[in-house]
CSV table of C-alpha atoms in Angstrom, one decimal:
chain,number,residue,atom,x,y,z
A,757,MET,CA,87.6,26.1,69.3
A,758,PRO,CA,88.9,25.1,72.9
A,759,HIS,CA,92.3,26.4,71.4
A,760,ALA,CA,91.1,29.1,69.3
A,761,ASN,CA,88.7,30.5,72.7
A,762,ASN,CA,92.1,30.2,75.1
A,763,LEU,CA,94.3,31.8,73.0
A,764,VAL,CA,91.5,34.7,72.5
A,765,ALA,CA,91.4,34.0,76.6
A,766,HIS,CA,95.1,34.5,77.2
A,767,ASN,CA,96.1,37.0,74.5
A,768,ALA,CA,92.8,38.8,76.2
A,769,MET,CA,94.7,38.4,79.6
A,770,LEU,CA,97.7,39.0,78.0
A,771,SER,CA,97.2,42.6,76.4
A,772,ALA,CA,95.8,43.9,80.6
A,773,TYR,CA,98.9,43.1,82.3
A,774,ALA,CA,100.7,45.1,79.4
A,775,GLN,CA,98.7,47.7,79.4
A,776,HIS,CA,98.4,48.8,82.8
A,777,GLY,CA,101.7,49.0,84.4
A,778,TYR,CA,102.7,45.7,84.8
A,779,PRO,CA,105.5,44.6,82.3
A,780,GLN,CA,107.3,41.7,83.8
A,781,GLN,CA,104.1,39.3,84.3
A,782,ALA,CA,102.9,40.0,81.2
A,783,MET,CA,106.4,39.0,79.8
A,784,ASP,CA,106.3,35.9,82.2
A,785,PHE,CA,102.7,35.1,80.5
A,786,PHE,CA,103.5,35.4,77.1
A,787,ALA,CA,106.4,32.3,78.5
A,788,SER,CA,104.0,30.4,80.0
A,789,MET,CA,101.4,30.9,76.4
A,790,PRO,CA,100.9,27.1,75.4
A,791,GLU,CA,100.7,28.7,72.0
A,792,ARG,CA,101.0,32.3,70.6
A,793,ASP,CA,100.0,33.9,67.1
A,794,LEU,CA,100.6,37.1,65.6
A,795,ILE,CA,98.3,39.1,68.6
A,796,SER,CA,100.6,37.0,70.9
A,797,TRP,CA,103.7,38.6,69.5
A,798,ASN,CA,102.8,42.5,69.3
A,799,THR,CA,101.6,42.5,72.4
A,800,VAL,CA,105.1,41.6,74.0
A,801,LEU,CA,107.4,43.0,71.2
A,802,ASP,CA,104.9,46.5,71.8
A,803,LEU,CA,105.9,46.6,75.1
A,804,SER,CA,109.7,46.0,74.8
A,805,SER,CA,109.4,49.1,72.3
A,806,SER,CA,108.1,51.6,75.0
A,807,THR,CA,111.5,52.0,77.1
A,808,LYS,CA,114.6,52.9,76.2
A,809,TYR,CA,116.1,50.5,75.2
A,810,PRO,CA,116.1,49.4,71.6
A,811,ASP,CA,117.4,45.4,72.0
A,812,ASN,CA,114.9,43.7,74.2
A,813,ALA,CA,112.6,45.0,70.8
A,814,LYS,CA,115.0,43.9,68.2
A,815,LEU,CA,115.0,40.2,70.4
A,816,ILE,CA,111.7,40.4,70.1
A,817,PHE,CA,111.1,41.4,66.8
A,818,GLU,CA,113.6,39.5,65.5
A,819,THR,CA,112.4,35.5,67.2
A,820,MET,CA,108.7,36.4,66.0
A,821,PRO,CA,108.2,33.4,63.1
A,822,GLU,CA,106.1,36.6,60.9
A,823,TRP,CA,105.5,39.8,60.9
A,824,ASN,CA,103.0,42.7,59.5
A,825,LEU,CA,102.7,46.4,59.6
A,826,VAL,CA,101.6,46.7,63.2
A,827,SER,CA,105.3,44.2,63.8
A,828,TRP,CA,107.0,46.6,61.9
A,829,THR,CA,105.9,49.7,63.7
A,830,ALA,CA,106.8,48.9,67.2
A,831,MET,CA,110.2,47.5,66.5
A,832,LEU,CA,110.5,51.4,64.7
A,833,ALA,CA,108.7,53.3,67.9
A,834,ALA,CA,111.6,51.3,69.4
A,835,TYR,CA,114.7,53.2,67.2
A,836,ALA,CA,112.6,56.3,67.2
A,837,GLN,CA,112.0,56.6,70.8
A,838,SER,CA,115.2,55.5,72.3
A,839,GLY,CA,117.0,58.1,70.3
A,840,HIS,CA,118.3,55.4,67.8
A,841,LEU,CA,118.0,57.6,64.1
A,842,HIS,CA,120.3,55.4,61.9
A,843,GLN,CA,118.2,51.9,62.8
A,844,ALA,CA,115.2,54.1,63.0
A,845,ARG,CA,115.6,55.5,59.3
A,846,GLU,CA,117.7,51.6,57.6
A,847,LEU,CA,114.3,49.5,59.2
A,848,PHE,CA,111.7,51.8,57.9
A,849,ALA,CA,113.5,52.2,54.3
A,850,ALA,CA,113.1,48.3,54.8
A,851,MET,CA,109.3,48.7,54.9
A,852,GLU,CA,107.4,47.4,52.2
A,853,GLU,CA,104.7,48.9,53.1
A,854,ARG,CA,103.7,52.3,55.2
A,855,ASP,CA,100.8,53.8,56.7
A,856,VAL,CA,99.8,57.7,57.7
A,857,VAL,CA,101.1,55.1,61.8
A,858,SER,CA,104.6,54.5,61.1
A,859,TRP,CA,105.5,58.0,58.7
A,860,THR,CA,104.2,59.8,61.8
A,861,VAL,CA,106.2,57.3,63.9
A,862,MET,CA,109.6,58.0,61.4
A,863,LEU,CA,108.9,60.9,61.4
A,864,THR,CA,109.3,61.6,65.6
A,865,ALA,CA,112.2,59.5,65.1
A,866,TYR,CA,113.8,63.4,63.1
A,867,THR,CA,112.3,65.5,65.3
A,868,GLN,CA,113.7,63.4,68.6
A,869,ALA,CA,116.6,62.5,67.8
A,870,GLY,CA,118.2,66.5,67.5
A,871,SER,CA,118.6,66.0,64.2
A,872,SER,CA,117.3,68.7,61.7
A,873,ILE,CA,114.1,70.7,61.9
A,874,THR,CA,115.1,70.1,57.4
A,875,GLU,CA,115.5,66.4,57.0
A,876,ALA,CA,112.0,66.5,59.5
A,877,ARG,CA,110.3,69.0,57.0
A,878,GLY,CA,112.1,66.6,54.7
A,879,LEU,CA,109.9,64.1,55.1
A,880,PHE,CA,106.9,65.7,56.7
A,881,ASP,CA,106.1,67.2,53.0
A,882,ALA,CA,107.6,63.0,51.4
A,883,MET,CA,104.5,61.6,53.7
A,884,PRO,CA,101.8,60.8,51.2
A,885,GLU,CA,98.8,61.6,53.6
A,886,ARG,CA,99.0,63.1,57.2
A,887,ASN,CA,97.1,63.3,60.1
A,888,LEU,CA,96.7,65.6,63.4
A,889,VAL,CA,100.1,63.8,65.2
A,890,SER,CA,101.9,64.0,62.2
A,891,TRP,CA,100.9,68.1,61.9
A,892,THR,CA,101.9,68.1,65.7
A,893,VAL,CA,105.4,66.0,65.2
A,894,ILE,CA,106.6,68.6,62.9
A,895,LEU,CA,105.1,71.6,64.9
A,896,ALA,CA,106.3,70.2,68.1
A,897,GLY,CA,109.8,70.0,66.8
A,898,TYR,CA,109.6,73.7,65.3
A,899,ALA,CA,108.9,74.9,68.7
A,900,HIS,CA,111.4,73.2,69.7
A,901,SER,CA,114.6,74.3,67.5
A,902,GLY,CA,113.0,77.5,68.5
A,903,GLU,CA,111.9,78.3,64.8
A,904,ILE,CA,108.2,80.3,65.6
A,905,ASP,CA,108.3,81.5,62.0
A,906,GLN,CA,107.7,78.2,60.7
A,907,ALA,CA,105.8,76.9,63.3
A,908,ARG,CA,102.9,78.6,63.1
A,909,GLU,CA,102.7,78.3,59.6
A,910,ILE,CA,102.4,75.4,60.4
A,911,PHE,CA,99.6,75.4,62.4
A,912,SER,CA,98.2,78.0,60.4
A,913,ALA,CA,98.1,75.0,57.9
A,914,MET,CA,96.6,72.6,59.8
A,915,PRO,CA,93.2,70.9,58.6
A,916,GLU,CA,92.7,70.6,61.7
A,917,LYS,CA,93.5,71.1,65.2
A,918,ASN,CA,93.2,69.6,68.9
A,919,LEU,CA,94.2,70.6,72.2
A,920,VAL,CA,97.8,69.7,71.7
A,921,SER,CA,98.7,71.7,69.0
A,922,TRP,CA,97.1,74.7,69.7
A,923,THR,CA,99.1,74.9,73.5
A,924,ALA,CA,103.0,73.2,72.1
A,925,LEU,CA,102.6,76.5,69.8
A,926,LEU,CA,101.7,78.9,72.7
A,927,THR,CA,104.7,77.5,74.6
A,928,ALA,CA,106.6,77.5,71.3
A,929,CYS,CA,106.4,81.8,72.2
A,930,THR,CA,107.0,81.2,75.5
A,931,ARG,CA,110.6,80.2,75.1
A,932,ARG,CA,110.8,82.7,73.0
A,933,GLY,CA,110.0,85.3,74.7
A,934,ARG,CA,107.3,86.0,72.5
A,935,VAL,CA,105.5,87.0,75.1
A,936,GLU,CA,102.6,88.7,73.8
A,937,GLU,CA,102.6,86.6,70.7
A,938,SER,CA,101.5,83.7,72.8
A,939,ARG,CA,99.1,85.7,74.8
A,940,ALA,CA,97.6,86.3,71.7
A,941,VAL,CA,97.1,82.2,71.4
A,942,PHE,CA,96.5,81.9,74.8
A,943,ASP,CA,93.6,84.3,74.3
A,944,ALA,CA,92.0,82.5,70.8
A,945,MET,CA,92.2,78.6,72.5
A,946,PRO,CA,88.8,77.0,72.7
A,947,GLU,CA,90.2,74.9,76.1
A,948,ARG,CA,92.8,75.5,77.7
A,949,SER,CA,94.5,72.7,80.4
A,950,LEU,CA,96.2,73.2,83.6
A,951,PHE,CA,100.1,72.8,80.9
A,952,ALA,CA,98.7,76.7,78.6
A,953,TYR,CA,97.1,78.2,81.6
A,954,THR,CA,101.4,77.8,83.9
A,955,ALA,CA,102.8,78.6,80.3
A,956,ILE,CA,101.0,81.6,79.4
A,957,LEU,CA,101.7,82.7,84.1
A,958,ALA,CA,105.1,81.9,83.2
A,959,GLY,CA,105.6,84.2,80.6
A,960,HIS,CA,104.5,87.3,82.2
A,961,ALA,CA,106.3,86.2,84.7
A,962,GLN,CA,109.5,86.3,83.0
A,963,ASP,CA,108.1,89.7,80.9
A,964,GLY,CA,108.0,91.3,84.6
A,965,ASP,CA,103.9,91.5,84.1
A,966,LEU,CA,102.9,90.7,87.3
A,967,ASP,CA,99.5,92.5,87.2
A,968,ARG,CA,98.5,90.0,83.8
A,969,ALA,CA,101.4,86.8,85.9
A,970,LYS,CA,98.4,87.2,88.7
A,971,GLY,CA,95.7,87.7,86.5
A,972,VAL,CA,95.5,84.8,85.0
A,973,PHE,CA,97.1,82.8,88.8
A,974,ASP,CA,93.5,84.5,90.3
A,975,GLU,CA,91.7,83.0,86.9
A,976,MET,CA,92.5,78.8,86.2
A,977,PRO,CA,90.3,76.9,87.7
A,978,SER,CA,93.5,74.4,89.9
A,979,ARG,CA,96.8,74.7,90.7
A,980,GLY,CA,99.4,72.8,90.4
A,981,ILE,CA,102.9,73.2,91.2
A,982,ALA,CA,104.3,74.3,88.9
A,983,ALA,CA,101.5,76.7,88.5
A,984,TRP,CA,102.6,78.5,92.4
A,985,THR,CA,105.8,78.7,91.6
A,986,ALA,CA,105.8,80.6,88.4
A,987,MET,CA,104.0,83.4,90.6
A,988,LEU,CA,105.7,82.9,93.9
A,989,VAL,CA,109.6,83.0,91.0
A,990,ALA,CA,107.5,86.1,89.2
A,991,TYR,CA,106.4,88.0,93.0
A,992,ALA,CA,111.0,86.8,94.2
A,993,ARG,CA,112.3,88.5,91.5
A,994,ARG,CA,110.9,91.6,90.8
A,995,GLY,CA,112.1,92.2,95.5
A,996,HIS,CA,108.8,91.1,96.6
A,997,LEU,CA,109.9,88.5,99.0
A,998,SER,CA,106.6,89.3,101.7
A,999,LYS,CA,104.6,87.7,98.9
A,1000,ALA,CA,106.7,85.7,97.5
A,1001,ARG,CA,107.0,83.8,101.4
A,1002,ALA,CA,103.3,83.8,101.5
A,1003,LEU,CA,102.3,82.0,98.7
A,1004,LEU,CA,104.7,79.7,99.4
A,1005,LEU,CA,103.3,79.6,103.0
A,1006,ALA,CA,100.0,79.1,100.6
A,1007,MET,CA,101.1,75.9,98.7
A,1008,PRO,CA,99.4,72.8,99.6
A,1009,GLU,CA,102.7,71.2,98.0
A,1010,ARG,CA,106.0,72.7,97.8
A,1011,ASP,CA,108.9,70.4,96.0
A,1012,ILE,CA,112.2,71.1,96.1
A,1013,ILE,CA,112.2,72.9,92.9
A,1014,SER,CA,109.8,75.7,94.4
A,1015,TRP,CA,112.0,76.2,98.3
A,1016,SER,CA,115.3,76.0,96.0
A,1017,SER,CA,113.0,79.7,94.2
A,1018,MET,CA,112.6,81.4,96.8
A,1019,LEU,CA,116.0,80.8,98.7
A,1020,ALA,CA,117.6,81.7,94.7
A,1021,ALA,CA,115.2,84.9,96.0
A,1022,VAL,CA,116.3,85.2,100.2
A,1023,ALA,CA,120.1,85.2,99.3
A,1024,HIS,CA,120.1,86.8,96.3
A,1025,SER,CA,118.8,89.9,98.6
A,1026,GLY,CA,121.5,89.7,101.4
A,1027,ASP,CA,120.1,88.3,103.5
A,1028,SER,CA,122.1,85.6,104.8
A,1029,SER,CA,120.3,84.7,108.2
A,1030,GLY,CA,117.4,83.9,106.5
A,1031,ALA,CA,118.0,81.7,104.2
A,1032,ALA,CA,119.7,79.7,106.6
A,1033,ARG,CA,116.6,79.5,108.6
A,1034,LEU,CA,114.3,79.2,105.6
A,1035,PHE,CA,116.3,76.1,104.5
A,1036,GLN,CA,115.7,75.0,108.2
A,1037,CYS,CA,112.1,75.0,107.4
A,1038,MET,CA,112.1,72.6,104.7
A,1039,GLN,CA,114.6,71.0,105.5
A,1040,MET,CA,111.9,69.8,108.8
A,1041,GLU,CA,108.9,69.2,106.1
A,1042,GLY,CA,110.9,66.5,105.1
A,1043,VAL,CA,112.2,67.6,101.6
A,1044,ALA,CA,115.7,66.8,100.9
A,1045,ALA,CA,119.3,69.5,100.7
A,1046,GLU,CA,120.4,68.8,97.0
A,1047,ARG,CA,122.8,71.2,95.4
A,1048,ALA,CA,120.8,74.1,94.3
A,1049,SER,CA,119.3,74.4,97.6
A,1050,LEU,CA,122.9,74.3,99.7
A,1051,LEU,CA,124.6,76.4,96.7
A,1052,CYS,CA,121.8,79.5,97.6
A,1053,VAL,CA,122.9,79.2,101.4
A,1054,LEU,CA,126.1,79.5,100.6
A,1055,VAL,CA,126.0,82.3,98.4
A,1056,ALA,CA,123.6,84.0,100.8
A,1057,VAL,CA,126.6,83.6,103.8
A,1058,SER,CA,129.6,84.7,101.2
A,1059,ASP,CA,127.9,87.3,99.7
A,1060,ALA,CA,126.9,88.6,103.4
A,1061,GLY,CA,131.8,87.8,104.3
A,1062,ASP,CA,130.1,85.4,106.8
A,1063,LEU,CA,134.0,82.8,106.7
A,1064,ALA,CA,133.0,81.3,110.0
A,1065,SER,CA,129.2,80.1,108.5
A,1066,GLY,CA,130.6,79.8,105.1
A,1067,CYS,CA,132.9,77.0,106.4
A,1068,ARG,CA,130.4,75.4,108.5
A,1069,TRP,CA,127.6,75.5,105.6
A,1070,PHE,CA,130.8,73.9,103.0
A,1071,ALA,CA,132.0,71.0,105.1
A,1072,SER,CA,128.6,69.9,106.1
A,1073,MET,CA,128.1,69.6,102.5
A,1074,GLU,CA,129.2,66.2,101.9
A,1075,LEU,CA,128.9,65.4,106.0
A,1076,ASP,CA,125.5,66.3,106.8
A,1077,TYR,CA,123.4,66.5,104.4
A,1078,GLY,CA,125.4,63.2,102.2
A,1079,VAL,CA,125.8,65.9,99.0
A,1080,ALA,CA,128.9,66.4,97.0
A,1081,PRO,CA,129.8,70.1,96.9
A,1082,GLY,CA,130.3,70.9,92.7
A,1083,ARG,CA,132.4,73.3,91.4
A,1084,ILE,CA,130.9,76.1,91.9
A,1085,HIS,CA,130.0,75.7,95.3
A,1086,TYR,CA,134.4,75.8,95.7
A,1087,CYS,CA,134.5,77.9,94.0
A,1088,CYS,CA,132.4,80.2,96.4
A,1089,VAL,CA,133.9,79.2,99.5
A,1090,VAL,CA,137.5,80.2,97.5
A,1091,ASP,CA,136.5,83.6,96.7
A,1092,LEU,CA,134.7,84.0,100.4
A,1093,ILE,CA,138.3,82.1,102.2
A,1094,SER,CA,139.8,84.4,99.2
A,1095,ARG,CA,138.7,87.6,100.3
A,1096,ALA,CA,140.0,87.1,104.2
A,1097,GLY,CA,142.7,86.7,102.9
A,1098,ARG,CA,143.3,83.3,103.8
A,1099,LEU,CA,145.4,82.3,100.9
A,1100,ASP,CA,146.7,79.4,102.1
A,1101,GLU,CA,143.9,78.6,103.3
A,1102,ALA,CA,142.0,79.0,100.2
A,1103,GLU,CA,144.4,77.7,98.1
A,1104,GLU,CA,144.5,74.1,99.8
A,1105,VAL,CA,140.3,74.2,99.5
A,1106,ALA,CA,140.9,75.2,95.4
A,1107,LEU,CA,143.3,72.7,95.6
A,1108,GLY,CA,141.4,69.5,97.7
A,1109,MET,CA,138.7,69.8,94.3
A,1110,PRO,CA,137.8,66.4,92.8
A,1111,VAL,CA,139.7,66.2,89.6
A,1112,GLU,CA,136.0,65.8,87.9
A,1113,GLU,CA,134.7,68.9,89.3
A,1114,ARG,CA,137.8,71.3,88.0
A,1115,GLY,CA,136.7,70.4,84.9
A,1116,GLU,CA,138.5,72.0,82.2
A,1117,SER,CA,137.6,74.9,82.9
A,1118,PRO,CA,140.9,77.5,85.0
A,1119,ASP,CA,137.4,79.3,86.1
A,1120,TRP,CA,138.3,77.6,89.6
A,1121,CYS,CA,141.7,79.5,90.4
A,1122,LEU,CA,141.2,83.2,88.6
A,1123,CYS,CA,139.4,84.0,91.9
A,1124,LEU,CA,142.4,82.8,93.7
A,1125,LEU,CA,145.0,84.3,91.0
A,1126,GLY,CA,142.5,88.3,92.2
A,1127,ALA,CA,142.8,87.6,95.6
A,1128,ALA,CA,146.4,87.6,95.0
A,1129,GLY,CA,146.9,90.3,93.6
A,1130,SER,CA,144.3,91.9,96.1
A,1131,HIS,CA,146.8,91.3,98.7
A,1132,ASN,CA,149.6,92.0,97.1
A,1133,ASP,CA,150.9,88.0,98.2
A,1134,ALA,CA,153.3,87.9,94.2
A,1135,ARG,CA,153.7,84.4,94.9
A,1136,ALA,CA,150.9,82.5,95.7
A,1137,GLY,CA,148.8,83.8,92.8
A,1138,ALA,CA,152.0,82.6,90.6
A,1139,ARG,CA,151.1,79.3,92.3
A,1140,VAL,CA,147.4,79.8,91.5
A,1141,ALA,CA,148.7,81.4,87.9
A,1142,ARG,CA,150.3,78.3,86.8
A,1143,ALA,CA,147.5,76.2,87.8
A,1144,ALA,CA,144.8,77.9,85.9
A,1145,LEU,CA,147.2,78.8,82.4
A,1146,GLU,CA,148.1,74.2,82.2
A,1147,MET,CA,145.1,74.5,82.5
A,1148,ASP,CA,143.8,76.2,79.9
A,1149,PRO,CA,147.4,77.6,78.1
A,1150,GLY,CA,144.9,80.5,75.9
A,1151,SER,CA,143.2,81.9,79.0
A,1152,SER,CA,143.0,85.8,78.3
A,1153,GLN,CA,143.1,86.2,82.2
A,1154,SER,CA,144.9,84.7,84.0
A,1155,PHE,CA,147.6,86.5,81.7
A,1156,VAL,CA,146.3,90.0,82.6
A,1157,LEU,CA,146.0,89.1,85.9
A,1158,LEU,CA,149.8,87.1,85.9
A,1159,GLU,CA,151.4,90.4,84.2
A,1160,LYS,CA,150.1,92.2,87.3
A,1161,LEU,CA,151.1,90.4,89.5
A,1162,CYS,CA,154.8,90.3,87.9
A,1163,GLY,CA,154.5,94.1,88.7
A,1164,LEU,CA,154.1,94.2,92.1
A,1165,SER,CA,157.1,91.5,92.8
A,1166,MET,CA,158.8,94.1,91.4
């Protein structure tokens, strides 16, 4: 009896470590346990199955002296959550018994692994019993694949619905641009989460309906940073920069997405100095620069034709901010230098792009080709066209521009 009591206490301690986010302590405690039972093994197996790497779970599963349905389902979940659909199929087929949980885990594996929704539906139809989670998983699968009518069909057939299923349908309609349908779903919801409010707000914002977006924003019982940013983007896209700026300043917290959204709006308006000032404000708030925010500033100064500022910002990316320029940054500055007629310098910058950033597309060469034609520089154009055609022999754009250059040289 004392041994049994000790094992119960040890299992309780092991479970506490696992459930409260101390995986290493749980594994260390498990290793130190003088005796273990199936509950002990299932606890560490379930803990290992929650990662993206199923090898540890598989090792534990194969080491276990015995298995039960919980063990099989935990191992199945390990494969499902890590996207190993083939292994999940094999394990599911080998299971001597299954319950609604194991069927639902397998259904989740199909929907999360990018498998055909038709296969997922086949499994769903074959289930001997279903619960609310099963229905919600297939609903989310249809929603994720963009098959809204089928998602609505599933939703209508559900014997019961909860906040997750309502929100899944709402989000699906919003993402497909079916805003009126998503609004009807939102209005019919018996309860709403912050996520639901944010989804319909984003839908109205994308639809350009500022009044309804603002109405949802004002109605929200609480607001997360995503809701604030969605409203900011709505104002910015409609050209209401002063309202967008006011909202940015009013936000209780701002992240890189909020700042980059505002930067993009200011850059699009052509206010290069305003974009630079806003970027500095972001830096002063302690938000680290990254490729998107720096691109906004680079685009703004490039559109303004400010060669000196553009080159300075491009050089500062890696020197001052530790951010390596990507292909789009190179294309932007190459275009800026080319438009200034300094084709040799533009070509030098373009050829200095790291090979991994160039990819297989010659689009980074096309702005140089266009500039060579504009400035009647057939030699520079020929060099760049050769490089573009070597990368993509079938590029019709390169051939057209090269033909024009040949005409200039005659």
